[in-house]
Structure formats: structure tokens, C-alpha cells
Short mmCIF file of C-alpha atoms in Angstrom, two decimals:
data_model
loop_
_atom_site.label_atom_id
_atom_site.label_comp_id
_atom_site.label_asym_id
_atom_site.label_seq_id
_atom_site.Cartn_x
_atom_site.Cartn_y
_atom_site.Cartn_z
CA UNK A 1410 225.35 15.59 107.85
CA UNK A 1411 225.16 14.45 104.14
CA UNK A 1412 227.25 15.43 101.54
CA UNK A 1413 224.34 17.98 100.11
CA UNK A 1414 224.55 19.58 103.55
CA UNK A 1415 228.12 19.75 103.51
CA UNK A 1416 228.21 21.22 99.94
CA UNK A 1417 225.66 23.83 100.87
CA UNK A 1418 227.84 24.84 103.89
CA UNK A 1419 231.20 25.09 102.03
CA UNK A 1420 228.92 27.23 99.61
CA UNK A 1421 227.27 29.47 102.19
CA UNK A 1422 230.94 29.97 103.72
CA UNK A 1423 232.86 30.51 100.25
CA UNK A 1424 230.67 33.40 99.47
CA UNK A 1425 230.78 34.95 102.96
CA UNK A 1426 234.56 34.89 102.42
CA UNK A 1427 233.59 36.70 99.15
CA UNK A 1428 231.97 39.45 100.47
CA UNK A 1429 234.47 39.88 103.69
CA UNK A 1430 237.12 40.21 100.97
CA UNK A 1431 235.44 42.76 99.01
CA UNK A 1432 234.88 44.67 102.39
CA UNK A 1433 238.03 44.02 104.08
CA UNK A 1434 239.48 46.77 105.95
CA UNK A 1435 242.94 46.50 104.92
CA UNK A 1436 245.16 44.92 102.19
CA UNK A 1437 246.51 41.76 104.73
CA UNK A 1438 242.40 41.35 105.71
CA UNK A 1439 241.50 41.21 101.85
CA UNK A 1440 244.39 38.89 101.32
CA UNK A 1441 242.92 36.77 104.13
CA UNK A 1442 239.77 36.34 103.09
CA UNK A 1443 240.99 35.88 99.60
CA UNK A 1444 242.89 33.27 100.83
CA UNK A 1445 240.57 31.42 102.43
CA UNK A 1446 237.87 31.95 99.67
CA UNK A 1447 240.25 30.01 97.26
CA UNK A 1448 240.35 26.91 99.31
CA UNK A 1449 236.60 26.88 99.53
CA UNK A 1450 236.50 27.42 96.09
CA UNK A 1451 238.88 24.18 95.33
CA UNK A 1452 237.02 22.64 97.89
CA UNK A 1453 233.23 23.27 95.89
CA UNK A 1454 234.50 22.72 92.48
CA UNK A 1455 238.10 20.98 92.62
CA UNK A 1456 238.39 21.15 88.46
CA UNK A 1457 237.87 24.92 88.36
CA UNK A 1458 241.07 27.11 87.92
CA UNK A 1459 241.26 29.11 90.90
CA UNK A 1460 240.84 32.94 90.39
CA UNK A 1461 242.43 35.53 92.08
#
């Protein structure tokens, strides 16, 4: 895998995150999903402030 590929998978997995968040069930879900969306994010774009 090259690091477009890689990109393009931490992309396609930060915005499933997204929407699971959005959707989430309950507040601990949400705060999951949240969590994990925030890695991804500093993961895509490691000089972008994080947002809640």
C-alpha cells in the first residue's frame, strides 16, 4: 500500500466515524465515535486544530 492508499483509507474511515457519531444511539456511542473521529482527523491533517 502507498501512502495515497493509506491517506484515502484514513479518509474513507474518518468520515464513517463521522456519520456513526451523528447516528449514535446513545451519548457514550457518540462519544466513541467522536473519539475515534479525532484521531483520524490528527492522523489526515496533523496541523488542523481538532474540533469537537
Amino acid at each position: 500500500m502507498d501512502a495515497d492508499e493509506l491517506l484515502r483509507r484514513l479518509r474513507a474511515a474518518r468520515d464513517w466515524a463521522e456519520a456513526e457519531e451523528e447516528h449514535a444511539s446513545d451519548e457514550v456511542a457518540e462519544q466513541a465515535f467522536r473519539a475515534v473521529r479525532m484521531v483520524l482527523d490528527k492522523l489526515v491533517d496533523p496541523g488542523k486544530p481538532v474540533s469537537h
